[in-house]
Coordinates of C-alpha atoms in Angstrom, one line a residue:
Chain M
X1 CA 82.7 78.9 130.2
X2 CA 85.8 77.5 131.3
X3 CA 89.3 77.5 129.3
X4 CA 89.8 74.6 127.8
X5 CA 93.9 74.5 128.4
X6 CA 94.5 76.0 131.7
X7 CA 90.9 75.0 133.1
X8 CA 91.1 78.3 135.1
X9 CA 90.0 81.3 133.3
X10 CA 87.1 82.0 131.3
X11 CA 87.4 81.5 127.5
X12 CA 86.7 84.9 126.1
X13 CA 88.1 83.2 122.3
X14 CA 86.7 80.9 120.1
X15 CA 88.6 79.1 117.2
X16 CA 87.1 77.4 114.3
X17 CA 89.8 74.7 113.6
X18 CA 89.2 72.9 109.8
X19 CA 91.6 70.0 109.4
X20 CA 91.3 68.0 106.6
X21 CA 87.4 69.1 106.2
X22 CA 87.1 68.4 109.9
X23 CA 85.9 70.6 112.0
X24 CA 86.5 71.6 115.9
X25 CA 86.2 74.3 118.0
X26 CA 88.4 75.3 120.6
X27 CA 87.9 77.7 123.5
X28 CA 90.4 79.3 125.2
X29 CA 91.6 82.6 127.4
X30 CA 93.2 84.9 125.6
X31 CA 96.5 83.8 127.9
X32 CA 96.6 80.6 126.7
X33 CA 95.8 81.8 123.2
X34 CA 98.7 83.9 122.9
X35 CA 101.1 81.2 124.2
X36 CA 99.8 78.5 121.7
X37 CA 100.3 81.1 119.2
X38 CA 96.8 81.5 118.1
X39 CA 96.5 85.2 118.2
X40 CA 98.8 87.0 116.8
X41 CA 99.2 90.1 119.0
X42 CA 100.8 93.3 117.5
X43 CA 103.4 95.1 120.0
X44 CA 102.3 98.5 119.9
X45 CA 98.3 97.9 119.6
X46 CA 96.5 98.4 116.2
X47 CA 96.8 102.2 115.5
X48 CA 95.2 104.6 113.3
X49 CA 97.6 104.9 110.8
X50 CA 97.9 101.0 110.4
X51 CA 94.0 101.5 109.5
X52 CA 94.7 104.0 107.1
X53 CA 97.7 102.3 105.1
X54 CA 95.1 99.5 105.0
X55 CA 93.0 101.7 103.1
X56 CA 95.7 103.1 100.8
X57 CA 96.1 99.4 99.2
X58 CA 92.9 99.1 98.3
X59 CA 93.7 98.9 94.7
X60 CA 97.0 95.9 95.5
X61 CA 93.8 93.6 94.9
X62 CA 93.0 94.4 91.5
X63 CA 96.5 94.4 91.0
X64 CA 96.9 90.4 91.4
X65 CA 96.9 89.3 88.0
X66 CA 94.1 86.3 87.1
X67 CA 96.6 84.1 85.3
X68 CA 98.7 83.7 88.5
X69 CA 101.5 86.3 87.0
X70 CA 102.5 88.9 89.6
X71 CA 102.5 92.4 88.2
X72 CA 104.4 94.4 90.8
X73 CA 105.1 97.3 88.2
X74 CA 102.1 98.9 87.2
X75 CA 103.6 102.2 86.0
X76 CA 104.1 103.8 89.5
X77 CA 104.1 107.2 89.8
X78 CA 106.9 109.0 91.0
X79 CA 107.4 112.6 92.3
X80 CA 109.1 115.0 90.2
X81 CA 110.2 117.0 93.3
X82 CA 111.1 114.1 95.9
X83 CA 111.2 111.1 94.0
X84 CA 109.1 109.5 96.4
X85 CA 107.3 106.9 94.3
X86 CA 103.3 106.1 94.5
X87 CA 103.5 102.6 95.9
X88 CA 106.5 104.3 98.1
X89 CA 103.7 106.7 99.9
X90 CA 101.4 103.7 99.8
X91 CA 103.4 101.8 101.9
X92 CA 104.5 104.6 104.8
X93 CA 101.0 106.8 104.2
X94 CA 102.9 109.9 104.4
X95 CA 103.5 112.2 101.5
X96 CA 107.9 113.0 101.2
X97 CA 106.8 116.8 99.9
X98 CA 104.4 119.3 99.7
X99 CA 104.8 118.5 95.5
X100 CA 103.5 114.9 96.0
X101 CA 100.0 116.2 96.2
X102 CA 100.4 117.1 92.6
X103 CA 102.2 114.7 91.3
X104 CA 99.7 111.4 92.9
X105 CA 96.8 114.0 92.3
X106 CA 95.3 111.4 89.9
X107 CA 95.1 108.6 92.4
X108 CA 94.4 110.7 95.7
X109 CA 90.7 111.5 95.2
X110 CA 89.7 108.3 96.6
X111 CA 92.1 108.2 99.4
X112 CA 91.4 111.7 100.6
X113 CA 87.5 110.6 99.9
X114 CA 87.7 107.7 102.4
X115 CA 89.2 109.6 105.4
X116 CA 87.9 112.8 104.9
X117 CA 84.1 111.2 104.6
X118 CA 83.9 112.1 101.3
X119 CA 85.5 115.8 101.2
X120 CA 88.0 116.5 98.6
X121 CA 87.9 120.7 99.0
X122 CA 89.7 122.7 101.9
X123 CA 86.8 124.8 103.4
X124 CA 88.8 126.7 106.3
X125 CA 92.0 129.2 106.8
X126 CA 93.6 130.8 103.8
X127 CA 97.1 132.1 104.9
X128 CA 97.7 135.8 104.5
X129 CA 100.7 135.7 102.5
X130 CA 100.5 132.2 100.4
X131 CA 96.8 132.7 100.0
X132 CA 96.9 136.4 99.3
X133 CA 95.3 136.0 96.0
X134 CA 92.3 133.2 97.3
X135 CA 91.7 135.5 100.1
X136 CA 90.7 138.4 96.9
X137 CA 89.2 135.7 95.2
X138 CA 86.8 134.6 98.1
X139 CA 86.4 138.3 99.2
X140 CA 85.1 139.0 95.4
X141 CA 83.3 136.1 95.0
X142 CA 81.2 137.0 98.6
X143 CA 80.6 140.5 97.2
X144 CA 79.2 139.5 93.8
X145 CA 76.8 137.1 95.6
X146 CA 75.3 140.3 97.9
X147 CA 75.4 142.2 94.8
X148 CA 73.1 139.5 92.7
X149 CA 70.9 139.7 96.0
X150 CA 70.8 143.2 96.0
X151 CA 69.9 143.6 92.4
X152 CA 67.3 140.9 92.8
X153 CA 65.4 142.5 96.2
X154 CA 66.0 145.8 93.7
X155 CA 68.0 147.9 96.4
X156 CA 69.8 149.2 93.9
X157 CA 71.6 152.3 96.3
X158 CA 73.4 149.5 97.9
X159 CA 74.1 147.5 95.0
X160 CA 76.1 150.6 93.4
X161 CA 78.1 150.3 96.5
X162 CA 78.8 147.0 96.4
X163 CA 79.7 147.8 92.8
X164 CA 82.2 150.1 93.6
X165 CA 84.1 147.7 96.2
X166 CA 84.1 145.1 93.4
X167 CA 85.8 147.4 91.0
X168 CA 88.3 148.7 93.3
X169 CA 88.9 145.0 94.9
X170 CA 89.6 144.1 90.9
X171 CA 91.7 146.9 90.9
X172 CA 93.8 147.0 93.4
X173 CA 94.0 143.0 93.1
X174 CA 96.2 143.2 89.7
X175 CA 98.5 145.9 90.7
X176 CA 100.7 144.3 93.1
X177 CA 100.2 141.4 91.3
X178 CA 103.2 142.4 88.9
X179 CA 106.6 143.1 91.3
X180 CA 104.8 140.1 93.8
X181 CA 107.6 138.1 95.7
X182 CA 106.3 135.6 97.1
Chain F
X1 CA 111.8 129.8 132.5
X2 CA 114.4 127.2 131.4
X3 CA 114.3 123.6 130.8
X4 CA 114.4 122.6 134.6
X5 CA 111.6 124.4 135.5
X6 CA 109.7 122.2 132.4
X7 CA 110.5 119.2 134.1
X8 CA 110.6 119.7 137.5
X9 CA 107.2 121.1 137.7
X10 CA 104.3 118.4 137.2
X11 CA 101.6 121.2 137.1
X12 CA 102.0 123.6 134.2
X13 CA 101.1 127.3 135.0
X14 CA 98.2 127.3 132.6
X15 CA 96.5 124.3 134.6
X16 CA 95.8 126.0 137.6
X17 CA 93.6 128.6 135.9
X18 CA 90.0 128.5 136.4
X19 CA 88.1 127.7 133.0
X20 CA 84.6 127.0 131.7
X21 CA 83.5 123.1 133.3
X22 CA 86.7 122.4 134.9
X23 CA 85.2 120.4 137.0
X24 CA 84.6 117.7 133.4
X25 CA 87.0 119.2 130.9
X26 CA 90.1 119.5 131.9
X27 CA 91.7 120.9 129.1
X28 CA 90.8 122.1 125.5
X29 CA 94.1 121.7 122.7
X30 CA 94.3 123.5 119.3
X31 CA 97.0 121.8 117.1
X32 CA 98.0 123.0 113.8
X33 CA 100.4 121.5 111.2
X34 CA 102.0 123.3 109.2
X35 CA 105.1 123.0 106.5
X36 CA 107.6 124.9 104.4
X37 CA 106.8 124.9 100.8
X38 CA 109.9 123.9 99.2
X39 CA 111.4 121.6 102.1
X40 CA 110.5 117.8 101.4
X41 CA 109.3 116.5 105.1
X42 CA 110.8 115.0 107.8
X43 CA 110.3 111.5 106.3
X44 CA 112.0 112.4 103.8
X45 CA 114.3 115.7 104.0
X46 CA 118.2 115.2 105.2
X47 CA 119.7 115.7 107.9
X48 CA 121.1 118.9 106.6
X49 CA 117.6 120.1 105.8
X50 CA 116.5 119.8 108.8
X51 CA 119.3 121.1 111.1
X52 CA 118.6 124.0 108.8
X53 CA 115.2 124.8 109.8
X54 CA 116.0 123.6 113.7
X55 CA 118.4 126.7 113.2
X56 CA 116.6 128.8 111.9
X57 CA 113.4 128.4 114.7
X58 CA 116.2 128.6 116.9
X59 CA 117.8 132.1 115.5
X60 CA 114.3 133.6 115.3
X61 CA 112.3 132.5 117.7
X62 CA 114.2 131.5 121.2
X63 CA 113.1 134.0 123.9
X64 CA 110.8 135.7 122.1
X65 CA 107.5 136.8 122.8
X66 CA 103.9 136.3 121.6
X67 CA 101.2 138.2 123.2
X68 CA 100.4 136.1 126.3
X69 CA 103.4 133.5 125.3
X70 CA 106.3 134.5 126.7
X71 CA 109.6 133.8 126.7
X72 CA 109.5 131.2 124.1
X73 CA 112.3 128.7 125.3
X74 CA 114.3 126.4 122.7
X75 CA 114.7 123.2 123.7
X76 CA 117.0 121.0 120.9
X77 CA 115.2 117.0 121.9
X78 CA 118.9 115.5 120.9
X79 CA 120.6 117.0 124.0
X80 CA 117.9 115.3 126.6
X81 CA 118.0 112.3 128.9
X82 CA 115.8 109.6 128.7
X83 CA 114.2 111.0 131.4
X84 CA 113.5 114.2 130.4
X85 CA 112.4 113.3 127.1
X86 CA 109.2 110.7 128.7
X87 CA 108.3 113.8 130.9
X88 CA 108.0 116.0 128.6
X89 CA 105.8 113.5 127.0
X90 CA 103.7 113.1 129.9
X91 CA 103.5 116.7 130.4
X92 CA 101.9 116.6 126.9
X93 CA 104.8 119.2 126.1
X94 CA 106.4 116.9 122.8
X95 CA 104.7 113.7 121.6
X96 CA 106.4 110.2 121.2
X97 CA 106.8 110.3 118.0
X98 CA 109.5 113.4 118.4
X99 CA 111.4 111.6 120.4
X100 CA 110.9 108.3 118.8
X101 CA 111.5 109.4 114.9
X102 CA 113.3 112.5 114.4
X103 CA 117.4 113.0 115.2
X104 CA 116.8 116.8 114.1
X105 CA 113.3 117.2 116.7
X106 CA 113.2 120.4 118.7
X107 CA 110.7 122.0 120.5
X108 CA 109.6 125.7 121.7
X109 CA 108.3 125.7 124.8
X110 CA 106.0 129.3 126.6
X111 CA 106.7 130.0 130.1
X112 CA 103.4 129.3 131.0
X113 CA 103.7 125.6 128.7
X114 CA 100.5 126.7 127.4
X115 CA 102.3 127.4 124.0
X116 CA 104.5 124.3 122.6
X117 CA 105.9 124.5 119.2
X118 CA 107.4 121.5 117.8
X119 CA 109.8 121.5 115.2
X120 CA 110.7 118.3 112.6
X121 CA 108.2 116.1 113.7
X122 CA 105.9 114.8 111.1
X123 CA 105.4 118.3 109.6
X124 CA 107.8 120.8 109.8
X125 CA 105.8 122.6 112.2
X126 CA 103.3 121.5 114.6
X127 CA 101.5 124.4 116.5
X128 CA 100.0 123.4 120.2
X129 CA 97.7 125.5 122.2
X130 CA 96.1 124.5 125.6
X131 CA 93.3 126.2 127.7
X132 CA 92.4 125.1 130.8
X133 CA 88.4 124.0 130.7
X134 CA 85.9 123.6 127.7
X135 CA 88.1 126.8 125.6
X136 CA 88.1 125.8 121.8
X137 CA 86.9 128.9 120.4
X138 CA 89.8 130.9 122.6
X139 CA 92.5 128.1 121.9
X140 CA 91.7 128.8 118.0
X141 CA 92.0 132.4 118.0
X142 CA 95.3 132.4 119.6
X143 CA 96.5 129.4 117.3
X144 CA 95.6 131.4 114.7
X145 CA 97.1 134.2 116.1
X146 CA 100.1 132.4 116.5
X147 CA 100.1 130.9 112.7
X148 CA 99.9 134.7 111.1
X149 CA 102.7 135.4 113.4
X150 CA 104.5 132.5 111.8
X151 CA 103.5 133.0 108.0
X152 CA 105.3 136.6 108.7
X153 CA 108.6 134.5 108.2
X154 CA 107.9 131.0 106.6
X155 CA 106.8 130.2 103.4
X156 CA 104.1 127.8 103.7
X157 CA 103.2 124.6 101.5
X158 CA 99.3 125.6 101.0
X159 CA 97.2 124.7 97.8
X160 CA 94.0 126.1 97.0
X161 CA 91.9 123.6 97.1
X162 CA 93.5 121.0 99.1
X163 CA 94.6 123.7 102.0
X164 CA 97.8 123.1 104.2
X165 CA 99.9 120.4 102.7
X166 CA 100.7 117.7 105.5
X167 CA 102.8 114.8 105.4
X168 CA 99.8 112.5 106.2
X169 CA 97.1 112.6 104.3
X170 CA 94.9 112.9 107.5
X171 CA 95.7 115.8 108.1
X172 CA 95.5 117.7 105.0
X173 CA 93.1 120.7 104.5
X174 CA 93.1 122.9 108.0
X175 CA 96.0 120.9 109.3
X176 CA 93.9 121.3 112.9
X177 CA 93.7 118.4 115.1
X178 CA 91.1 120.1 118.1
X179 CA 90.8 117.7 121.1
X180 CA 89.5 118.1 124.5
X181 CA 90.7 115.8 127.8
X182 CA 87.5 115.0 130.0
X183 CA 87.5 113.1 133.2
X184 CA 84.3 110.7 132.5
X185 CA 83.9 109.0 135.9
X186 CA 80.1 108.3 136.0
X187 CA 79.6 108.0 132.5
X188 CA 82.6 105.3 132.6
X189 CA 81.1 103.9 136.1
X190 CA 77.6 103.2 134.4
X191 CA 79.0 101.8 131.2
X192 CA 77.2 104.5 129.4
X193 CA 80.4 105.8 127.5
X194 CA 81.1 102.8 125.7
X195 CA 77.3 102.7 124.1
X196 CA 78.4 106.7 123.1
X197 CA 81.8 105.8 121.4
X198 CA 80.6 104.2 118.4
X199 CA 77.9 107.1 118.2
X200 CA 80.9 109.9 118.6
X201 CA 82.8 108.3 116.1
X202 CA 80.3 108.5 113.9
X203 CA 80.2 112.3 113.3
X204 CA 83.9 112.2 112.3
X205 CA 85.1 112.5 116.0
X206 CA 87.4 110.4 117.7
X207 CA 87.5 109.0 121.4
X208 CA 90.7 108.1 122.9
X209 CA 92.8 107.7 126.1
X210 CA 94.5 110.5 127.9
X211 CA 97.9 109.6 126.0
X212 CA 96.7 109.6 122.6
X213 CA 96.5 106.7 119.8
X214 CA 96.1 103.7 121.2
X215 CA 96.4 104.0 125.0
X216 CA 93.7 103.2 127.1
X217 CA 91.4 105.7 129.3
X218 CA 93.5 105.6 132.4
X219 CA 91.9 106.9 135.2
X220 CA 88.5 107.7 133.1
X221 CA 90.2 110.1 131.6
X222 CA 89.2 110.5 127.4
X223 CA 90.2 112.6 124.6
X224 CA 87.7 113.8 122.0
X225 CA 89.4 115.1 119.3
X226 CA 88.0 115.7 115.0
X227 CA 89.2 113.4 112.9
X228 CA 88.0 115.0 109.4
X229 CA 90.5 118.2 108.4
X230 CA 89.0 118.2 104.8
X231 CA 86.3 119.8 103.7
X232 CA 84.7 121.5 106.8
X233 CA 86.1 124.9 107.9
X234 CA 88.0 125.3 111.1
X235 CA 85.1 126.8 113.1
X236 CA 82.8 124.5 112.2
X237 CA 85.1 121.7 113.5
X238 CA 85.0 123.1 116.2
X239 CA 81.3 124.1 116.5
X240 CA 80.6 120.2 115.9
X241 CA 83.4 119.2 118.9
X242 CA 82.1 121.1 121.2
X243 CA 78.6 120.4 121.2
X244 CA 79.2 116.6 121.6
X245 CA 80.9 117.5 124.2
X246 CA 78.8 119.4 125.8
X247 CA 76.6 116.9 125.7
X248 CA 79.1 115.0 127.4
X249 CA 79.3 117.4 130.1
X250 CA 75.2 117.2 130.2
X251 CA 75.5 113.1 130.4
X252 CA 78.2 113.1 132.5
X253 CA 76.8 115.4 135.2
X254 CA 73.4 113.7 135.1
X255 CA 75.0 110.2 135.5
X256 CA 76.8 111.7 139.0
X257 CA 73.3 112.9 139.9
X258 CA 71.5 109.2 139.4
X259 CA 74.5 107.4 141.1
X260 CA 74.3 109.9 144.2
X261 CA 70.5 109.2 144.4
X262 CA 70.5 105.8 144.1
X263 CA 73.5 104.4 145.8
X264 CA 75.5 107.3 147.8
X265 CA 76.7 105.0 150.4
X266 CA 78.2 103.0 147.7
X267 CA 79.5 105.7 145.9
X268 CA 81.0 107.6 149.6
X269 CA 82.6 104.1 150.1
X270 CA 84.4 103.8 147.1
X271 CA 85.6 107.0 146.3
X272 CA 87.0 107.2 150.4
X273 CA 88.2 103.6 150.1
X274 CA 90.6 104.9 147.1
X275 CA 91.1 108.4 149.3
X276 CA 92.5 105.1 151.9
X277 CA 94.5 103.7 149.2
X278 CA 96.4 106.8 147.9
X279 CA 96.7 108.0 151.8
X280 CA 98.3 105.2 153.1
X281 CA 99.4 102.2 150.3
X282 CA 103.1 101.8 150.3
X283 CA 102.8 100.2 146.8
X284 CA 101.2 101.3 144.4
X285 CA 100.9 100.6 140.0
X286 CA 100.2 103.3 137.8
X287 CA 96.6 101.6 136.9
X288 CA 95.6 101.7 140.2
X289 CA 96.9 104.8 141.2
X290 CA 95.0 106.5 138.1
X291 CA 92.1 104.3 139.1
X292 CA 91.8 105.7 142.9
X293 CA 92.7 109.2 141.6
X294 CA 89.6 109.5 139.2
X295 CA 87.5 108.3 142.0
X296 CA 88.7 110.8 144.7
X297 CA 88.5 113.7 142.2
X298 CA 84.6 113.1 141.9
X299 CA 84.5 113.1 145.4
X300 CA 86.2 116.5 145.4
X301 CA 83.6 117.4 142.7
X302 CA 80.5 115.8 144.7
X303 CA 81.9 117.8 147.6
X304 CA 82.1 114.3 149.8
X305 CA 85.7 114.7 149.6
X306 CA 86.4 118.8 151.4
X307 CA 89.8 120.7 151.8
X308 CA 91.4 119.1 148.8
X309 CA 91.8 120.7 145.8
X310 CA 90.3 119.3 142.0
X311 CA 93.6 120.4 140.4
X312 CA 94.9 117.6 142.4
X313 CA 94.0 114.9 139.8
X314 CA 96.1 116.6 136.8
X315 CA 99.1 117.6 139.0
X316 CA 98.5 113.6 140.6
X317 CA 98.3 112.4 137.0
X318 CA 101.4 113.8 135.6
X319 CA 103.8 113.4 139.3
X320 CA 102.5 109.6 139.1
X321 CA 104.2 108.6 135.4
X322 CA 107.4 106.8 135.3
X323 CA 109.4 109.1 133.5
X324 CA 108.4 111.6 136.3
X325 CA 108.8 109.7 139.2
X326 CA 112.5 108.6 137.3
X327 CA 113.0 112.7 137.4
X328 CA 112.3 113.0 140.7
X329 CA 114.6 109.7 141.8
X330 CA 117.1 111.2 139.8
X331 CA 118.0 107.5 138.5
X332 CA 116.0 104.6 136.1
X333 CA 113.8 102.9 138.5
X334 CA 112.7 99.5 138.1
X335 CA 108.9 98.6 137.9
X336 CA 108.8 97.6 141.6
X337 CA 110.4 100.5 142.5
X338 CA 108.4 102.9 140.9
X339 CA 105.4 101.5 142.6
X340 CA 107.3 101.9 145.6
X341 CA 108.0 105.6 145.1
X342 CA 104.9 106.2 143.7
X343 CA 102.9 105.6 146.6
X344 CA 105.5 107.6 148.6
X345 CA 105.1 110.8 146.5
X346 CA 100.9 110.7 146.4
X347 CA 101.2 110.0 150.4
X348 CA 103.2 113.1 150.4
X349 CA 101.2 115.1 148.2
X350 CA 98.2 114.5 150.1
X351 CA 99.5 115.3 153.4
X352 CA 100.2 118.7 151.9
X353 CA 96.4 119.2 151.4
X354 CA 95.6 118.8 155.1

């Protein structure tokens, strides 16, 4: 099918035109669309994080009050730390501080929902120093769950054992716990 | 190695290695964010701030070493031209947004380039790692390697349920972006790769062009990278990456096989019709030029093409950008003189091979 401006190219775009109730349909290349101003081409492409501000305001629509009045202030959320507000991160979709996490945590569950496909928990690497304490958590928590297994298929020789780690990994996990600097 | 050497070169050391399905993959990347706990981000933090912590990568870690990363070298993005800046972007050394959005940007830079650590850019910190071939197991053991190294000295923003702290939400959890470059000719040639996209992208993966968001598959070159960093653990990420992709590799490899069979004469013609074009044009765009480069390289790979070597496509790649080919002028060029100088350097390059 032929452009219907330049008569040249093929028409690749269709527009649905609705004036007054009538209707026509015009067919074009996307040259000549761009120069009559029917497609409204962003400069740097459509990226991903265009996409994912998109999803951020999500919640703008309920926002839009029935009776026509616009409420732009909704109590917005602001970080203690930063001061970056909520409808602030919104806007750029990047947290100003590592404290923002806690201080939006009541509205990111959704967010984190959407682009993680549904995960909300970290599953992977627990620094050594930051962490120290998770990595004696998940250590004990591994341990426990051979112990139960152990007690249940009644080797009991190795379940002592197990035992024993637990009770030393308890112990040894308070101690330093006191003079910590971290 | 000094900053000269990062820009003159078009090859990096680590490219010329032999690795697992070269021939397909041509590189496997680990990239971890990572942040200081009680710094706001680069969005956010001044410009003191961050001079700070430019300083402080700069006190503690210029010239050192790192197991098989050596000599790390600081490079301070402010005091480049231009020019260097857009090669060390093509070189996949420092991304645009480094150069685009940060005054206080740095970057740490291995000998062997295989190790690039940038500094201020979204995050704080931004951890590279590149292995030549299908390597993502390797990559992200020395990543890792390199993070502990790290965590020795910096305090990092990490919460126990949602992981590393990032500045975008995208990345939060394991901070890891894994991706992997492959050079897709038959599987592009056949149309098959755009029926596989939409499947890809379905297992949380994400198919791109060989300079990241948004750019198109120049020369049938793609990068598969994991879009999820929440909620799966690192190995598993990768685990999942790398078995698309080696289903890639299998569709990929049996595509060359049907194309051969059915239409070699074809196939011989255009791949030495584009070996024609890079020997002797005297003009030459970048689309083309990536265009007749993919289709020579699987005739290295086919073996219809002998005595040249495969690395040629990455080194032809890189040497073939304008901010290299403005490097190697020494000026700005203009479009049309690019094109000019680009057809110089590839007849030149080839003519080495001989």
């Amino acid at each position: 099918m032929e452009c219907q401006e330049c008569n040249e190219r093929t028409a690749t775009l269709h527009f649905k035109r609705i004036v007054n109730g009538e209707e026509t349909i015009v067919k074009m290349c996307e040259e000549c669309a761009k120069k009559k101003g029917f497609v409204p081409y962003p400069e740097d492409g459509y990226s991903l994080h265009d996409l994912l501000t998109g999803l951020f305001n999500f919640d703008n629509l309920k926002m839009a009050n029935p009776s026509g009045n616009q409420i732009n202030q909704v109590k917005d959320l602001q970080c203690s730390s930063c001061g970056m507000t909520f409808s602030e991160f919104k806007k750029v979709g990047k947290f100003g501080c590592a404290q923002c996490y806690e201080s939006f945590a009541s509205r990111l569950e959704p967010i984190f929902r959407r682009v993680h496909a549904g995960n909300t928990k970290h599953f992977g690497k627990i620094p050594k120093r930051a962490g120290s304490d998770l990595h004696v958590k998940r250590q004990l928590k591994s341990y426990k769950e051979e112990l139960q297994h152990l007690i249940e298929t009644e080797a009991f020789e190795e379940a002592a054992k197990v035992r024993d780690k637990i009770k030393a990994l308890e112990k040894g996990h308070r101690e330093p716990e006191a003079g910590e600097d971290i | 190695m000094t900053l000269e050497h990062f820009i003159n070169e078009a090859i990096s050391p680590w490219m010329l290695e032999d690795g697992p399905d070269k021939d397909i993959v041509m590189s496997s990347r680990i990239r971890l964010a990572r942040n200081f706990a009680n710094v706001p981000y680069p969005i956010l933090a001044g410009q003191e701030k961050l001079e700070e912590i430019r300083e402080f990568f700069e006190n503690e870690y210029a010239h050192q070493s790192f197991h098989t990363f050596e000599n790390l070298e600081f490079v301070n993005v402010r005091e480049l031209t231009p020019v260097e800046k857009s090669v060390l972007v093509e070189k996949h050394l420092i991304s645009p947004h480094l150069v685009r959005h940060t005054e206080e940007g740095a970057v740490l830079i291995s000998e062997n380039e295989q190790l690039s650590m940038m500094i201020n850019e979204e995050d704080h910190i931004r951890i590279q790692v590149y292995f030549p071939g299908l390597q993502l197991k390797k990559a992200l053991e020395h990543a890792f390697n390199l993070d502990d190294w790290l965590e020795e000295k910096v305090n990092y923003a990490f919460d126990e349920t949602k992981g590393y702290l990032t500045s975008c939400p995208t990345n939060v959890g394991t901070g890891m972006r894994a991706s992997v470059m492959m050079h897709l000719p038959a599987l592009a040639m056949s149309n098959q790769i755009n029926r596989m996209i939409p499947a890809i992208s379905q297992l949380g993966l994400v198919v791109r062009g060989i300079y990241g968001e948004g750019s198109e598959a120049l020369g049938n070159i793609f990068q598969i990278s994991n879009q999820i960093t929440l909620g799966k653990s690192e190995t598993d990420i990768i685990e999942d990456l790398e078995s698309i992709v080696n289903q890639l590799i299998e569709h990929e490899r049996t595509a060359r096989m049907h194309i051969l069979e059915r239409s070699e004469m074809r196939l011989q013609d255009r791949i030495f019709r584009s070996y024609g074009v890079l020997q002797y044009s005297r003009i030459i765009d970048s689309k083309e030029a990536a265009r007749c480069i993919s289709d020579v390289r699987l005739g290295i790979d086919l073996g219809i093409i002998e005595n040249t070597s495969g690395n040629i496509l990455n080194e032809l790649m890189v040497l073939t950008q304008p901010g290299f080919l403005q490097q190697y002028a020494n000026r700005t060029l203009k479009a049309g003189e690019r094109d000019t100088l680009r057809a110089t350097l590839i007849r030149e390059r080839l003519e080495l091979e001989k």
